[in-house]
Tab-separated table of C-alpha atoms and ligand atoms in Angstrom:
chain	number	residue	atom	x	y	z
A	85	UNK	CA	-5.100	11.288	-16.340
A	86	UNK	CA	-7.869	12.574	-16.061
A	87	UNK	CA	-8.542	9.726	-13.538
A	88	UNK	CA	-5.331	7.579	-12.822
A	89	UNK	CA	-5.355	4.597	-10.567
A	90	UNK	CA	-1.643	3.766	-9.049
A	91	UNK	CA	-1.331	0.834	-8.007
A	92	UNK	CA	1.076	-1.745	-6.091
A	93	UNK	CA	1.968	-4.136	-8.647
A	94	UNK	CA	3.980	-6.541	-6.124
A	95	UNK	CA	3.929	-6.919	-2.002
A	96	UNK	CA	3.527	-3.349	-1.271
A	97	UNK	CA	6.476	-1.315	-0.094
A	98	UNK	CA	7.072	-0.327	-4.507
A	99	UNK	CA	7.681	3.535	-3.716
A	100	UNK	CA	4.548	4.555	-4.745
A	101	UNK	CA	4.397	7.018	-1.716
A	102	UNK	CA	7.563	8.786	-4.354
A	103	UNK	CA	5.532	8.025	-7.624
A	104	UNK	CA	2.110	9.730	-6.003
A	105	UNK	CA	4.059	12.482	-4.855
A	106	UNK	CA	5.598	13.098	-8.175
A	107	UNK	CA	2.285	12.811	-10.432
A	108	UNK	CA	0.522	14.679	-7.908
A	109	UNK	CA	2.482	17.926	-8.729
A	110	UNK	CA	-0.186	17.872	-12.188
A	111	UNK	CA	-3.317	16.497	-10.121
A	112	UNK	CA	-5.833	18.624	-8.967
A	113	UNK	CA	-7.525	15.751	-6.452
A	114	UNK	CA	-5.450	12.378	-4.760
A	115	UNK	CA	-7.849	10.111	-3.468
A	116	UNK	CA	-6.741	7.583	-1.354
A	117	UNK	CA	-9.024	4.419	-1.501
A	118	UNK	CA	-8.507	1.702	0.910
A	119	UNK	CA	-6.240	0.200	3.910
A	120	UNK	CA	-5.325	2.177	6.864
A	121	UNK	CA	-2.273	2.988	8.575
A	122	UNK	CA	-0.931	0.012	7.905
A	123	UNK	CA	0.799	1.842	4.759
A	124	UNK	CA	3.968	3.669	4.924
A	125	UNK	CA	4.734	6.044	2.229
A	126	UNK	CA	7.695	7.708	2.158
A	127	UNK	CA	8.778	11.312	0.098
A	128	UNK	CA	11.352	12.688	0.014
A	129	UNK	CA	11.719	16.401	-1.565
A	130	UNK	CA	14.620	19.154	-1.072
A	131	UNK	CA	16.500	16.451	1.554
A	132	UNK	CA	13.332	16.436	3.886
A	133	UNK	CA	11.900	13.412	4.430
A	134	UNK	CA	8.358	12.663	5.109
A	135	UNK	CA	6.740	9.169	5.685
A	136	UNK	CA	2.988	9.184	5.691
A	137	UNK	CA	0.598	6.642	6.897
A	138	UNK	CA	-3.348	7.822	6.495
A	139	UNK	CA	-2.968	11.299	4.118
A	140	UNK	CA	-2.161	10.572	0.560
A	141	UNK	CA	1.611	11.950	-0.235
A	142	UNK	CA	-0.198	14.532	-2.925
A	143	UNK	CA	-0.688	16.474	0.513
A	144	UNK	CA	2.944	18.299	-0.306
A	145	UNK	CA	1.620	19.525	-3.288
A	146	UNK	CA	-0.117	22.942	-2.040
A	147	UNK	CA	-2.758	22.999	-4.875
A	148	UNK	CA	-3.513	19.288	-4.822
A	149	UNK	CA	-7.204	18.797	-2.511
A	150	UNK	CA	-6.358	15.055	-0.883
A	151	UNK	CA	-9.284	12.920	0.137
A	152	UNK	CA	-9.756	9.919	2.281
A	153	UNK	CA	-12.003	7.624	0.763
A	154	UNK	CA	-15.093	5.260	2.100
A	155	UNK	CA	-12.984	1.936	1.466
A	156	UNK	CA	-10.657	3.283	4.292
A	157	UNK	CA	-9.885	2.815	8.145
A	158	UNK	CA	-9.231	5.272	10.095
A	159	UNK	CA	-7.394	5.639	13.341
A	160	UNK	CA	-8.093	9.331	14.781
A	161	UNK	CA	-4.988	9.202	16.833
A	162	UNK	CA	-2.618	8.639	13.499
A	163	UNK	CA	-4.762	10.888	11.481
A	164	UNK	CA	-4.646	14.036	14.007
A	165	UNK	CA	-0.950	13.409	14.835
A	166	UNK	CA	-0.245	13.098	11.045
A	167	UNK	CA	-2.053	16.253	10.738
A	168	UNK	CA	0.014	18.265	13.143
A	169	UNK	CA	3.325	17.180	11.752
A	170	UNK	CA	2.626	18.387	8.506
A	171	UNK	CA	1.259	21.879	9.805
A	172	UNK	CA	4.179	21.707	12.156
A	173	UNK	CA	6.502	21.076	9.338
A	174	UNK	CA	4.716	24.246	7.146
A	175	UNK	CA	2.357	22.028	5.147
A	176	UNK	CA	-1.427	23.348	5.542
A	177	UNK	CA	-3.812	20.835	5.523
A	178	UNK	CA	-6.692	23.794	5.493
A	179	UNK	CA	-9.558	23.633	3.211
A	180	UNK	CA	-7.801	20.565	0.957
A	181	UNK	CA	-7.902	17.720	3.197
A	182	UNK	CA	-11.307	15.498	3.326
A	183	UNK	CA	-12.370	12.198	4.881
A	184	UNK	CA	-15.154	10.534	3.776
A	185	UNK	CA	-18.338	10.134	6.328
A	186	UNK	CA	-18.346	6.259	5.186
A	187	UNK	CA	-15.039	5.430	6.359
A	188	UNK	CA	-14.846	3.290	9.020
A	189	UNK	CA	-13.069	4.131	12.491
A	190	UNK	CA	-10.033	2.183	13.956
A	191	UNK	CA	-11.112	1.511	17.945
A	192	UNK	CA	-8.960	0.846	20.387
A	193	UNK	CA	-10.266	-2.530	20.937
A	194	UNK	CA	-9.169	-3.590	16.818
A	195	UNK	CA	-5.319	-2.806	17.963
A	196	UNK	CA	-5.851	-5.455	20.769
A	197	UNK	CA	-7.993	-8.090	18.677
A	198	UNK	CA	-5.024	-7.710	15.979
A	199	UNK	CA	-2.403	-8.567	18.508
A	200	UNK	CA	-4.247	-11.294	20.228
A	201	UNK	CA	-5.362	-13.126	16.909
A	202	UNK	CA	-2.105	-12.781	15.228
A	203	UNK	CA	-0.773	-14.541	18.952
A	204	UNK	CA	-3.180	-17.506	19.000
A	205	UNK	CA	-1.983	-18.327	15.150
A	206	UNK	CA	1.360	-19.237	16.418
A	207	UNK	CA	3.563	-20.560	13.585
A	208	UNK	CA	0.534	-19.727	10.866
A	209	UNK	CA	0.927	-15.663	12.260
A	210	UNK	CA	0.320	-13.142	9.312
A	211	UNK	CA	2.853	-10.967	10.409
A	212	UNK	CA	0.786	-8.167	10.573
A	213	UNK	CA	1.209	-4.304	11.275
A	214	UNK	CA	-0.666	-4.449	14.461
A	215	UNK	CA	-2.633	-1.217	13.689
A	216	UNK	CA	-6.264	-2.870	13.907
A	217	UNK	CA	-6.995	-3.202	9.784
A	218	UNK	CA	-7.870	-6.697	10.080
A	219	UNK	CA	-10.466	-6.500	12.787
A	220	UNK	CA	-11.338	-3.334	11.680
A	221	UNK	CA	-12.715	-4.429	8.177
A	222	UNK	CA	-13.867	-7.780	10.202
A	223	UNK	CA	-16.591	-5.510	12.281
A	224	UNK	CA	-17.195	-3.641	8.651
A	225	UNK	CA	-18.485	-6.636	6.630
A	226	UNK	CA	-20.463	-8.118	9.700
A	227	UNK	CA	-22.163	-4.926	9.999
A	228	UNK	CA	-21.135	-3.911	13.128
A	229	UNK	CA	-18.628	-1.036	12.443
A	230	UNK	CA	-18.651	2.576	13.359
A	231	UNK	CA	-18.200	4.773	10.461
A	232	UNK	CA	-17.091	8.428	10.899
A	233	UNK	CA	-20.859	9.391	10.333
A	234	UNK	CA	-21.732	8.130	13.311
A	235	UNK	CA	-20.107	10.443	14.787
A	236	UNK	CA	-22.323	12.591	13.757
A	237	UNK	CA	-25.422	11.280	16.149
A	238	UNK	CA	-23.986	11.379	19.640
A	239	UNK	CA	-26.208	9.046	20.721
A	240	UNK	CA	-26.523	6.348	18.114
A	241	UNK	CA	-22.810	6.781	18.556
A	242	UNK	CA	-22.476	5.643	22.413
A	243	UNK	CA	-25.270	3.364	22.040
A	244	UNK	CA	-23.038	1.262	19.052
A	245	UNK	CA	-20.091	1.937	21.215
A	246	UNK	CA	-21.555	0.393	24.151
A	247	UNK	CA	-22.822	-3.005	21.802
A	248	UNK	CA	-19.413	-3.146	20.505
A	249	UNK	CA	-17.644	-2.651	23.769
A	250	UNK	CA	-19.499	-5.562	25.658
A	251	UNK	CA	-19.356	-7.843	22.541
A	252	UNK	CA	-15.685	-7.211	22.176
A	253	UNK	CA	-15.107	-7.480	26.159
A	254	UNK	CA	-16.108	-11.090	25.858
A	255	UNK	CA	-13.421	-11.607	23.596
A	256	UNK	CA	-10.809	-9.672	24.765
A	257	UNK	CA	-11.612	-10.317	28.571
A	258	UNK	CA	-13.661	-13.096	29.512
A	259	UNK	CA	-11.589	-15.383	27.038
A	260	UNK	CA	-8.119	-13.824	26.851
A	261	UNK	CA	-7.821	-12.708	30.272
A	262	UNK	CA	-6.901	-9.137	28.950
A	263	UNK	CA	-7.665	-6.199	30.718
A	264	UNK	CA	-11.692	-4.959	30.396
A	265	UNK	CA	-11.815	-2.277	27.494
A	266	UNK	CA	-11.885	1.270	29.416
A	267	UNK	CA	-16.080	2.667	28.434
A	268	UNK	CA	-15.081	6.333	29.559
A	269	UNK	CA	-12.120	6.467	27.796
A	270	UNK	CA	-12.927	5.379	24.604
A	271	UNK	CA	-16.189	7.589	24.647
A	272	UNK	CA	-14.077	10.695	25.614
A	273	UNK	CA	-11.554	10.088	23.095
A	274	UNK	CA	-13.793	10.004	20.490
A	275	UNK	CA	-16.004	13.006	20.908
A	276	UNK	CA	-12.849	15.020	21.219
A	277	UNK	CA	-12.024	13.647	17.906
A	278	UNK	CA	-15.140	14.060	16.811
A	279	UNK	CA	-14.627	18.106	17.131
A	280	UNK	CA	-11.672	17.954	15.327
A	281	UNK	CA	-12.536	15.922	12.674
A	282	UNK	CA	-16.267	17.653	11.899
A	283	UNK	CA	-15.224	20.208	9.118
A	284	UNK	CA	-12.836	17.490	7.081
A	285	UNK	CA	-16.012	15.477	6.794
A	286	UNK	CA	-17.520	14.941	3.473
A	287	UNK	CA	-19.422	13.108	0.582
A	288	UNK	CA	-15.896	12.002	-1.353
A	289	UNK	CA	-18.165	10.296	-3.912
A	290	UNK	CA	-19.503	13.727	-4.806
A	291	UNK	CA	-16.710	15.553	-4.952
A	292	UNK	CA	-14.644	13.522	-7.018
A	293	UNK	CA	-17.517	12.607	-9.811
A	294	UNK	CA	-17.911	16.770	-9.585
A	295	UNK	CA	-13.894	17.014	-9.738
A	296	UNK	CA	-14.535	14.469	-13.063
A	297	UNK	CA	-17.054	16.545	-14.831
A	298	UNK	CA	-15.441	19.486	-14.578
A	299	UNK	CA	-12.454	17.631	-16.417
A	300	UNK	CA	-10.045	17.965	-12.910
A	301	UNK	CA	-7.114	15.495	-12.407
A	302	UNK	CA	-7.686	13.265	-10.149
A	303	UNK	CA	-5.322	10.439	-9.130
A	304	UNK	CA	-6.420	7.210	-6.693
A	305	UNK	CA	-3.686	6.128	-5.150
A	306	UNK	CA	-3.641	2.406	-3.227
A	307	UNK	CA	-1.907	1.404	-0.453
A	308	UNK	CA	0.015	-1.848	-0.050
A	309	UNK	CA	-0.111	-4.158	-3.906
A	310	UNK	CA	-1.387	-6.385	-5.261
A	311	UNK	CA	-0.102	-9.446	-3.856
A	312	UNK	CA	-1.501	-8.293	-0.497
A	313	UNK	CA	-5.559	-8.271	-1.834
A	314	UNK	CA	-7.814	-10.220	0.414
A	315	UNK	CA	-8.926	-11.611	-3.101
A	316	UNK	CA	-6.402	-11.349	-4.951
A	317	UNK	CA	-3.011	-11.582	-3.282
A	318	UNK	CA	-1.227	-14.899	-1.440
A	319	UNK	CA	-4.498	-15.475	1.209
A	320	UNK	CA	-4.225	-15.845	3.927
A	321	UNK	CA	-1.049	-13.784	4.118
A	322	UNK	CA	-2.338	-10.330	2.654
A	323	UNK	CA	-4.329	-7.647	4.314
A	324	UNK	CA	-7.935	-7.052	4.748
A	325	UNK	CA	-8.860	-4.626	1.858
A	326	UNK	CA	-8.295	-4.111	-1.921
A	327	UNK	CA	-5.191	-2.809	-2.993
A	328	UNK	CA	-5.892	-3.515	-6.414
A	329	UNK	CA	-7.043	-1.049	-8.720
A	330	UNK	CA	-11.062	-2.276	-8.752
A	331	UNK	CA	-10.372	-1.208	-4.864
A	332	UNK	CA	-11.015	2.193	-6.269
A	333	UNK	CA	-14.045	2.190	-7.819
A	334	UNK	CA	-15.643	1.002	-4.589
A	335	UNK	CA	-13.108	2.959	-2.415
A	336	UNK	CA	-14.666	6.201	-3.660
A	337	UNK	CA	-17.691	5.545	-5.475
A	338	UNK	CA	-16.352	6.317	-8.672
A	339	UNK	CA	-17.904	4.155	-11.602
A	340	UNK	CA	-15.335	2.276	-13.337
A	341	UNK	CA	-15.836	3.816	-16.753
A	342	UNK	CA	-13.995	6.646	-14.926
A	343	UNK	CA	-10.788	5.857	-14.952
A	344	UNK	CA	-8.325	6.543	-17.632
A	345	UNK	CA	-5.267	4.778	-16.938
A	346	UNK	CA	-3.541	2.696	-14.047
A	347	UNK	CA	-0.183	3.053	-13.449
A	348	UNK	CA	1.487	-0.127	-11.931
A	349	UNK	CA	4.222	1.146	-9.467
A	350	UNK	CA	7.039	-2.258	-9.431
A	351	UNK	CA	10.111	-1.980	-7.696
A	352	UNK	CA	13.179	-3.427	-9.876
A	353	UNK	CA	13.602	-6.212	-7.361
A	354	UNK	CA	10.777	-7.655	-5.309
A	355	UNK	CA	10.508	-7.436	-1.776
A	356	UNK	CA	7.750	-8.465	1.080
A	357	UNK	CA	7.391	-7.811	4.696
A	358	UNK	CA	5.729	-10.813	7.256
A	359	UNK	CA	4.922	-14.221	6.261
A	360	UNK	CA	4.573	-16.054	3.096
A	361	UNK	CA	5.574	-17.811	-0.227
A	362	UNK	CA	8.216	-16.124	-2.129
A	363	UNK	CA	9.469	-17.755	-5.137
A	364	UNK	CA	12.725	-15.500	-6.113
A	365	UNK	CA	13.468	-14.776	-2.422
A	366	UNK	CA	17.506	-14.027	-1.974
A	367	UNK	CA	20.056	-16.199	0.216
A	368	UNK	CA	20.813	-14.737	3.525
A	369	UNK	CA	23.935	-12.481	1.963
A	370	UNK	CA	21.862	-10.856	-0.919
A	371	UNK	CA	19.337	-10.528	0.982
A	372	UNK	CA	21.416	-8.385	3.187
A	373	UNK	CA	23.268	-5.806	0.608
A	374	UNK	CA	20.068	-5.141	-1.102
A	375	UNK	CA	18.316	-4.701	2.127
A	376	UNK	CA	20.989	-2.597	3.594
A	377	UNK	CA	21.173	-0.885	-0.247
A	378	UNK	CA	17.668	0.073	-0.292
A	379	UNK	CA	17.109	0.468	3.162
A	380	UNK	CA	14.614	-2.220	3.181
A	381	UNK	CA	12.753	-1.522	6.496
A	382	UNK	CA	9.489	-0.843	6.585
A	383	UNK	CA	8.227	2.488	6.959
A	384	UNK	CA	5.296	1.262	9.321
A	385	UNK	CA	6.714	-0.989	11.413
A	386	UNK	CA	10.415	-1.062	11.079
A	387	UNK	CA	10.738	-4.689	10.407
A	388	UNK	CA	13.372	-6.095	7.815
A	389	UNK	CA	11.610	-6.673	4.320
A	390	UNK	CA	12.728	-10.302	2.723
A	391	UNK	CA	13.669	-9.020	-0.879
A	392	UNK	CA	14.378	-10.948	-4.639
A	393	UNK	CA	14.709	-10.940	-7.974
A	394	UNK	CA	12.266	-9.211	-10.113
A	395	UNK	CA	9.410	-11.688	-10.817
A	396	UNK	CA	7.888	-11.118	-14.311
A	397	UNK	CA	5.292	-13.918	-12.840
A	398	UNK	CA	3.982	-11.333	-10.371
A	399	UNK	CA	4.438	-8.411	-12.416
A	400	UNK	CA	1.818	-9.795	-15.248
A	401	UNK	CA	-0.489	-11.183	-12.719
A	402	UNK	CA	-0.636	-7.513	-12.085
A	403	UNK	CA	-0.792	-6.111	-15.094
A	404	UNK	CA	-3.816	-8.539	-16.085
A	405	UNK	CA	-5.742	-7.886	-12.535
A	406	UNK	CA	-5.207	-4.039	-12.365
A	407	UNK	CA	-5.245	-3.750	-16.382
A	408	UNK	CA	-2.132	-1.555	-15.784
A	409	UNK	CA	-0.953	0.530	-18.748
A	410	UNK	CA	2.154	1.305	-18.180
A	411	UNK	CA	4.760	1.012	-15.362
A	412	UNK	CA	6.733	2.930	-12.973
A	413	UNK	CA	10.188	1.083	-12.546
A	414	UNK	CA	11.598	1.890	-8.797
A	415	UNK	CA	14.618	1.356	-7.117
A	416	UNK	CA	16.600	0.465	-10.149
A	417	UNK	CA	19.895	2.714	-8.784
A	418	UNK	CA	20.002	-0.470	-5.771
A	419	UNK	CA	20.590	-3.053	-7.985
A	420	UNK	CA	24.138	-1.079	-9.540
A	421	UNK	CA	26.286	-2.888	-7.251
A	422	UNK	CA	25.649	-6.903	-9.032
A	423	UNK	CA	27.941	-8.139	-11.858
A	424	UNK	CA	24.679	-10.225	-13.191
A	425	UNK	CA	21.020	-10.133	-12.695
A	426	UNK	CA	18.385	-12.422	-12.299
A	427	UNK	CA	14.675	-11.800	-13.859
A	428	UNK	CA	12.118	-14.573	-12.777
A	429	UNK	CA	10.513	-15.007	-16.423
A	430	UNK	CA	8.122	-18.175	-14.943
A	431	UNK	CA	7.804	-21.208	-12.649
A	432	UNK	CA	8.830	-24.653	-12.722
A	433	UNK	CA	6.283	-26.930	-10.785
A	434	UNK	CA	6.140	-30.710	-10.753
A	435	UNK	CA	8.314	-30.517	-13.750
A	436	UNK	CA	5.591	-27.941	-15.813
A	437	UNK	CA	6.278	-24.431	-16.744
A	438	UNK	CA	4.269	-22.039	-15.451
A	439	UNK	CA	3.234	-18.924	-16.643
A	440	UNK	CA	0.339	-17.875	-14.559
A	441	UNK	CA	0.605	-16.772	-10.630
A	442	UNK	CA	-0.736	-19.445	-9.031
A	443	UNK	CA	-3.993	-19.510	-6.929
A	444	UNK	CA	-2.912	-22.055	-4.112
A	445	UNK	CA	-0.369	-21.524	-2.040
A	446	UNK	CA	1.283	-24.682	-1.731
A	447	UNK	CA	1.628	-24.786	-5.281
A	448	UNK	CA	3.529	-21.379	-5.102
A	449	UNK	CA	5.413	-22.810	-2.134
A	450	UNK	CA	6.884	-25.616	-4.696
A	451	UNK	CA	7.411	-23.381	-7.422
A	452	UNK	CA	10.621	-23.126	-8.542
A	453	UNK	CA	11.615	-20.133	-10.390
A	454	UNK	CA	12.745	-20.204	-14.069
A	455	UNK	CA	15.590	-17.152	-14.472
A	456	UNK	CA	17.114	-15.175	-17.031
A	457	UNK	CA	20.002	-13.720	-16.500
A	458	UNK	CA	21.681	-10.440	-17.539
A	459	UNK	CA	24.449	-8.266	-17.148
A	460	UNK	CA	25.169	-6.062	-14.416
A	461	UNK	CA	26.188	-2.443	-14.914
A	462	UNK	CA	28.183	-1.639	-11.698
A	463	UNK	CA	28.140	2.064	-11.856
A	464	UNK	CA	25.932	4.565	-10.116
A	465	UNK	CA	23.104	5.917	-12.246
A	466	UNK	CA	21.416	7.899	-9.623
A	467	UNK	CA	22.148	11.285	-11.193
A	468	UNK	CA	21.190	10.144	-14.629
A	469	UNK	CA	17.932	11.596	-15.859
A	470	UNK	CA	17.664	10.715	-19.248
A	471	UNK	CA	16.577	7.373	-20.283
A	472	UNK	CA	19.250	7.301	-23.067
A	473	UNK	CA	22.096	7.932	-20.424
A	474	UNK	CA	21.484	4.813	-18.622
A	475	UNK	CA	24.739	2.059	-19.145
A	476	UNK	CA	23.601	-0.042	-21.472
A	477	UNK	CA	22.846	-3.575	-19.645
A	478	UNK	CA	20.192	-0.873	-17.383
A	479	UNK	CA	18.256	0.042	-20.497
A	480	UNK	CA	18.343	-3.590	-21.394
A	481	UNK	CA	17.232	-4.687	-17.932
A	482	UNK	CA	14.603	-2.104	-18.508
A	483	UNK	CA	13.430	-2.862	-21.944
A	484	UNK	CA	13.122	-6.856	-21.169
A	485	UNK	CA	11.009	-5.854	-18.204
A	486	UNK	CA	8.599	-4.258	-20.617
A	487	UNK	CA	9.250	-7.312	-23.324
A	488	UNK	CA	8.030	-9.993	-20.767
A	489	UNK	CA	5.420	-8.108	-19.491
A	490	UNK	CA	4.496	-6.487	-22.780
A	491	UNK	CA	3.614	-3.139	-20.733
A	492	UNK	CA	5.947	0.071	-21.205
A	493	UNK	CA	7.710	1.484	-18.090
A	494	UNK	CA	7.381	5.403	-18.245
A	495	UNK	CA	8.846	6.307	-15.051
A	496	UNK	CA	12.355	4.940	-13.476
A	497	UNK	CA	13.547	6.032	-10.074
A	498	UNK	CA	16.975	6.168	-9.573
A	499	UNK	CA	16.458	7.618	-5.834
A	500	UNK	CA	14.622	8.531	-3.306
A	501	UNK	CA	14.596	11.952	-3.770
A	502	UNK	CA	11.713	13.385	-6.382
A	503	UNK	CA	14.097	14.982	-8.497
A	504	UNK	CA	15.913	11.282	-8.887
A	505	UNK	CA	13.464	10.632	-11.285
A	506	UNK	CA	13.936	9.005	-15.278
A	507	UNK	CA	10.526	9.967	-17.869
A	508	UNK	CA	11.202	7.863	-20.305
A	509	UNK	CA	9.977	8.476	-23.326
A	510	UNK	CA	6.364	7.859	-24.127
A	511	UNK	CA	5.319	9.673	-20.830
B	71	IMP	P1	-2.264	-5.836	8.099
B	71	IMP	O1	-2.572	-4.988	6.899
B	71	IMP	O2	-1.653	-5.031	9.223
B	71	IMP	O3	-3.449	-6.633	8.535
B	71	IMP	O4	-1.136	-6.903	7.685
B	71	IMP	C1	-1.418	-7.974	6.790
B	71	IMP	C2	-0.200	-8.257	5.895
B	71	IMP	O5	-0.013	-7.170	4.999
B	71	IMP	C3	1.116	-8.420	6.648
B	71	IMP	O6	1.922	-9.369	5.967
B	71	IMP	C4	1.745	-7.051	6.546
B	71	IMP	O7	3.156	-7.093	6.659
B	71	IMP	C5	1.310	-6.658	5.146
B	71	IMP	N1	1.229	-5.199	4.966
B	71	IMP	C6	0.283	-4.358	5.417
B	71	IMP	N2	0.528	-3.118	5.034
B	71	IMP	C7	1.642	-3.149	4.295
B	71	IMP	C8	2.370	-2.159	3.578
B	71	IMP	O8	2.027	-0.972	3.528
B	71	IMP	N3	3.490	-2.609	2.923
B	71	IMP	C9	3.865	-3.912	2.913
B	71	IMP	N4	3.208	-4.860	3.562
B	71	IMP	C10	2.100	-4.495	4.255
């Protein structure tokens, strides 16, 4: 710190929810930066677990403020239920919870787009979450989306409503054959939300340059990884924001001289939910004991994730597009249960050797991958804690993740509880 970016160095689904959680307990500020709740993150402290869509996982520290920044999409409904579970479950969300006015609100009508569009793809579907992120950033870039400050102006507020609702009832209804978006409902839902929401309202740009000045730790945390940018990550299959660690500059309208240090969060295997290229993808069998190992479903949706070998491909793509530091190493207590290990160290294509992650998909469709392979260590290391009491091949494992990356790993997780955590040292 002070400011530290972590980021999704793979497909999403890395543990960072765990990794936030357990830097947050020095942070002062967690500031989440783009995406919706589409993300899952899941902590788990004393036993009790907690999976959190919207509110950055920093919320279970009681002295960290958490903030919800402009790059965001928010669904009221999640955000108010996710609310009362935490208060429910004795964590107050008074006085340190924020959302920026410049975030942009979920409607109804985005939920019903994103099933409809991801139907008329057919085969080419995305796979998506279904919670509205891709038509909700769709009405933000053609200028046509309601922000939370528009809440603000009751009447500016119906009157976009109302534009939106026709233009969208065209769609939805005239061409789909879908029942007519309900007017009344909407409108009532949202000015109750609207009273609920007022005093979490505010300028997250100010705060957090005022949290940097006064030399406050502040970590961004991103949702979903790399490989699921809408620039950066395996188009058309990624989602609709930017999960990469430039995401938080505009996120939260923090200049990018502020930040420190990015922290790339990879999981010791690779793993990705809906559709898509992916190179170091198990068979069928593997696929199912590591699934079933680390309970591989996602957090949002409850879908089986398709998991692999590490892929050192994807892991310095991310290092050079998030100009990550230093990693955190999750998951590494599934992998005990393998006589050998595989590490993707590049791609074979047409006969080449490949080094860099690939731009077009088809190419990445044809790559083969080009493995190492290493020594299991077949026993459990999920109550080790120090670095040094790892079985050997594990620190190997470790230390040639950091040699063909040429990026240090500071933090291993051995489990899912916070505790279950290796510093190594360097941290
Ligand atoms: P969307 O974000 O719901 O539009 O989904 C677009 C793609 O991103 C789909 O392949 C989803 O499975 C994937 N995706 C979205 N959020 C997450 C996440 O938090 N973890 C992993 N994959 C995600």
């Amino acid at each position: 710190m002070p400011v530290t970016v972590i980021v999704g160095s793979q497909w999403g689904d890395e543990g960072k929810g765990k990794i936030v959680d357990l830097v947050s307990q020095s942070a002062d500020v967690v500031a989440r930066y783009q995406g919706g709740a589409n993300a899952g993150h899941t902590v788990v402290v004393a036993g009790k677990k907690r999976v959190l869509h919207l509110i950055p996982s920093g919320i279970l520290n009681p002295d960290c403020v958490c903030l919800l920044g402009s790059g965001m999409v928010i669904d009221p409904a999640l955000m108010l239920d996710e609310i009362d579970q935490l208060e429910k479950g004795g964590v107050s969300v008074d006085g340190r919870l924020f959302v920026s006015h410049r975030a942009h609100l979920i409607m109804p009508y985005h939920k019903t787009l994103d099933a409809l569009n991801e139907k008329s793809l057919g085969s080419r579907a995305i796979g998506v979450t279904g919670r509205g992120i891709g038509p909700a950033y769709t009405d933000k870039y053609t200028r046509i989306g309601i922000r939370i400050v528009d809440l603000l102006d009751r009447d500016l507020f119906i009157e976009k409503l109302d534009a939106n609702i026709r233009a969208k009832n065209r769609i939805i209804h005239e061409l789909m054959g879908e029942p007519e978006i309900d007017r009344e409902a909407v409108i009532k839902y949202y000015l109750d939300f609207d009273r609920r929401i007022d005093p979490l309202v505010k300028d997250v740009s100010i705060y957090l340059n005022d949290a940097v000045d006064a030399g406050k730790q502040v970590l961004c945390e991103g949702a979903q990884g790399t490989l699921l940018d809408v620039d950066w990550g395996t188009y058309p299959f990624v989602t609709s924001s930017h999960p990469t660690a430039g995401g938080a500059v505009i996120g939260l309208g923090i200049g990018p001289t502020a930040i420190t240090k990015v922290l790339g969060v990879v999981k010791a295997y690779t793993t990705r939910v809906g559709q898509g290229p992916f190179p170091t993808e198990f068979d069928e069998t593997l696929n199912r004991k590591i699934r079933d190992a680390g309970d591989e479903y996602g957090a949002t949706t409850g879908r089986a994730r398709r998991c692999g070998w590490f892929d050192a491909v994807i892991a310095r793509y991310a290092a050079r597009i998030n100009g990550v530091g230093a990693w955190a190493l999750t998951k590494l207590d599934v992998l005990s249960d393998l006589d050998t290990l595989q590490i993707c160290v590049a791609y074979e294509y047409n006969g080449r050797r490949i080094e860099h992650f690939p731009a077009e998909l088809r190419i990445l469709e044809s790559c083969r991958p080009i493995y190492e392979e290493m020594p299991g260590w077949r026993v459990p290391i999920s109550d080790t804690r120090n670095f040094e009491d790892l079985p050997a091949a594990a620190q190997r494992y470790i230390r040639r993740i950091e040699e063909i990356t040429n990026r240090p790993v500071e933090i291993i997780s051995v489990g899912s509880e916070r505790s279950q955590t290796i510093l190594k040292a360097g941290v």
